[in-house]
Coordinates of C-alpha atoms in Angstrom, one line a residue:
X29 CA 0.0 0.0 0.0
X30 CA 2.9 2.4 0.9
X31 CA 4.4 1.7 -2.6
X32 CA 1.2 2.8 -4.3
X33 CA 1.1 6.0 -2.2
X34 CA 4.7 6.7 -3.2
X35 CA 4.0 6.1 -6.9
X36 CA 0.9 8.3 -6.7
X37 CA 3.0 11.1 -5.0
X38 CA 5.7 10.8 -7.7
X39 CA 3.0 10.9 -10.4
X40 CA 1.5 14.1 -8.9
X41 CA 5.0 15.7 -8.6
X42 CA 5.9 14.8 -12.2
X43 CA 2.6 16.3 -13.5
X44 CA 2.9 19.3 -11.2
X45 CA -0.4 18.5 -9.5
X46 CA 0.9 17.9 -5.9
X47 CA -0.6 21.2 -4.7
X48 CA -4.1 19.9 -5.5
X49 CA -3.7 17.3 -2.8
X50 CA -1.8 19.3 -0.2
X51 CA -4.8 19.9 2.1
X52 CA -5.4 17.6 5.0
X53 CA -9.1 16.9 5.8
X54 CA -10.3 16.9 9.3
X55 CA -10.7 13.4 10.7
X56 CA -14.2 11.9 10.4
X57 CA -13.7 10.2 13.8
X58 CA -12.8 6.7 14.9
X59 CA -9.6 4.7 14.5
X60 CA -10.3 3.8 10.8
X61 CA -9.5 7.3 9.4
X62 CA -6.6 7.4 7.0
X63 CA -5.5 10.9 8.1
X64 CA -3.6 11.1 11.3
X65 CA -4.1 14.3 13.2
X66 CA -2.0 14.9 16.3
X67 CA -4.1 14.5 19.5
X68 CA -2.9 17.9 20.7
X69 CA -4.4 19.6 17.6
X70 CA -7.7 17.7 17.9
X71 CA -7.9 18.7 21.6
X72 CA -7.1 22.3 20.8
X73 CA -9.9 22.5 18.2
X74 CA -12.4 20.8 20.5
X75 CA -11.4 23.2 23.3
X76 CA -11.8 26.2 20.9
X77 CA -15.2 25.0 19.8
X78 CA -16.5 24.7 23.3
X79 CA -14.9 27.8 24.8
X80 CA -16.8 31.1 25.3
X81 CA -16.5 33.7 22.5
X82 CA -14.7 36.3 24.6
X83 CA -12.0 33.7 25.8
X84 CA -11.5 32.5 22.2
X85 CA -11.1 36.0 20.9
X86 CA -8.5 36.7 23.6
X87 CA -6.7 33.5 22.9
X88 CA -6.6 34.3 19.1
X89 CA -5.4 37.9 19.9
X90 CA -8.3 39.5 18.1
X91 CA -11.6 41.2 18.8
X92 CA -15.1 41.1 17.5
X93 CA -14.3 44.0 15.3
X94 CA -11.4 42.1 13.7
X95 CA -7.7 42.7 13.4
X96 CA -6.0 46.1 13.3
X97 CA -3.9 47.0 10.3
X98 CA -0.8 46.5 12.3
X99 CA -1.9 43.0 13.5
X100 CA -2.7 42.1 9.9
X101 CA 0.8 43.3 8.7
X102 CA 2.5 41.3 11.5
X103 CA 0.5 38.1 10.8
X104 CA 1.2 38.4 7.1
X105 CA 4.9 38.7 7.8
X106 CA 4.8 35.7 10.1
X107 CA 2.5 33.4 8.2
X108 CA 2.7 34.7 4.6
X109 CA -0.1 35.8 2.3
X110 CA -3.5 34.0 2.5
X111 CA -3.4 32.8 -1.1
X112 CA -4.2 29.5 -2.8
X113 CA -1.1 27.9 -4.2
X114 CA -1.2 27.5 -8.0
X115 CA 1.0 25.1 -10.0
X116 CA 2.7 26.4 -13.2
X117 CA 1.6 24.5 -16.3
X118 CA 4.1 22.1 -17.8
X119 CA 5.9 23.3 -21.0
X120 CA 4.5 21.7 -24.1
X121 CA 7.6 19.5 -24.8
X122 CA 7.5 18.1 -21.2
X123 CA 3.7 17.5 -21.5
X124 CA 4.3 15.7 -24.8
X125 CA 7.0 13.6 -23.1
X126 CA 4.6 12.6 -20.3
X127 CA 2.0 11.7 -22.8
X128 CA 4.4 9.4 -24.6
X129 CA 5.8 7.8 -21.4
X130 CA 3.3 5.2 -20.5
X131 CA 3.6 1.4 -20.5
X132 CA 1.5 0.9 -23.7
X133 CA 3.7 3.3 -25.7
X134 CA 6.9 2.0 -24.3
X135 CA 6.0 -1.6 -25.2
X136 CA 5.0 -0.6 -28.7
X137 CA 8.3 1.3 -29.1
X138 CA 10.2 -1.8 -28.0
X139 CA 8.2 -3.8 -30.6
X140 CA 8.9 -1.2 -33.3
X141 CA 12.7 -1.4 -32.5
X142 CA 12.5 -5.2 -32.7
X143 CA 10.7 -5.0 -36.0
X144 CA 13.3 -2.5 -37.3
X145 CA 16.2 -4.7 -36.2
X146 CA 14.5 -7.7 -38.0
X147 CA 14.1 -5.5 -41.1
X148 CA 10.3 -5.7 -41.1
X149 CA 9.5 -2.3 -42.5
X150 CA 5.8 -2.6 -42.6
X151 CA 5.5 -3.6 -39.0
X152 CA 7.9 -0.9 -38.0
X153 CA 5.8 1.8 -39.8
X154 CA 2.5 0.5 -38.4
X155 CA 3.7 0.2 -34.8
X156 CA 5.5 3.6 -34.9
X157 CA 2.3 5.1 -36.3
X158 CA 0.3 3.6 -33.5
X159 CA 2.7 5.1 -30.9
X160 CA 2.6 8.5 -32.6
X161 CA -1.2 8.5 -32.9
X162 CA -1.6 7.4 -29.3
X163 CA 0.8 10.1 -28.0
X164 CA -0.7 12.9 -30.1
X165 CA -4.3 11.9 -29.2
X166 CA -3.5 11.9 -25.5
X167 CA -1.6 15.3 -25.8
X168 CA -4.5 16.9 -27.6
X169 CA -7.2 15.5 -25.3
X170 CA -5.2 16.5 -22.1
X171 CA -4.6 19.9 -23.5
X172 CA -8.3 20.4 -24.2
X173 CA -9.2 19.2 -20.7
X174 CA -6.7 21.5 -19.1
X175 CA -8.0 24.5 -21.0
X176 CA -11.6 23.5 -20.0
X177 CA -10.6 23.2 -16.4
X178 CA -8.9 26.6 -16.6
X179 CA -12.0 28.1 -18.0
X180 CA -14.1 26.6 -15.2
X181 CA -11.7 27.8 -12.6
X182 CA -11.9 31.3 -14.0
X183 CA -15.7 31.2 -13.4
X184 CA -15.2 30.3 -9.7
X185 CA -14.6 33.4 -7.5
X186 CA -12.4 32.9 -4.5
X187 CA -12.2 36.6 -3.4
X188 CA -13.3 38.0 -0.2
X189 CA -13.8 41.6 0.8
X190 CA -12.4 42.5 4.2
X191 CA -13.6 45.8 5.8
X192 CA -11.2 47.3 8.3
X193 CA -11.4 50.4 10.3
X194 CA -8.3 52.4 9.4
X195 CA -6.4 54.4 12.0
X196 CA -5.9 57.3 9.8

């Protein structure tokens, strides 16, 4: 099972999709959950959920009116900006390589090489055409799906307006 997880992680990294799976869901409860959350973190969240609002606001160093501009600046310096991480798309040549590099195409390439070595020109041309067609079809289809996903993502708004009372 661990090998499958490692293969999946390697696949995500090679396709620059690791950021999509970087979040850790809250445990659903019980010992059968796949995600292990430290007991101290679970206890802190349960304590926060049960504590009075005034005590929680004091613990979080805020107020019911929100953070001051200075507190915002300090927290952004400490924790970084509150932004969703985006992965850069693969260059076209690398995407094409990933589309070629699958077991089916590798096997067909090996068969084409064997056919070429045995001087079977017709088989070499047919097999090479199959590899080329398979790779190009996958490249075009994945390109279309990525563009469609980008268009859908552009429709989703993830902006929030924060109103703060300025000191000036």
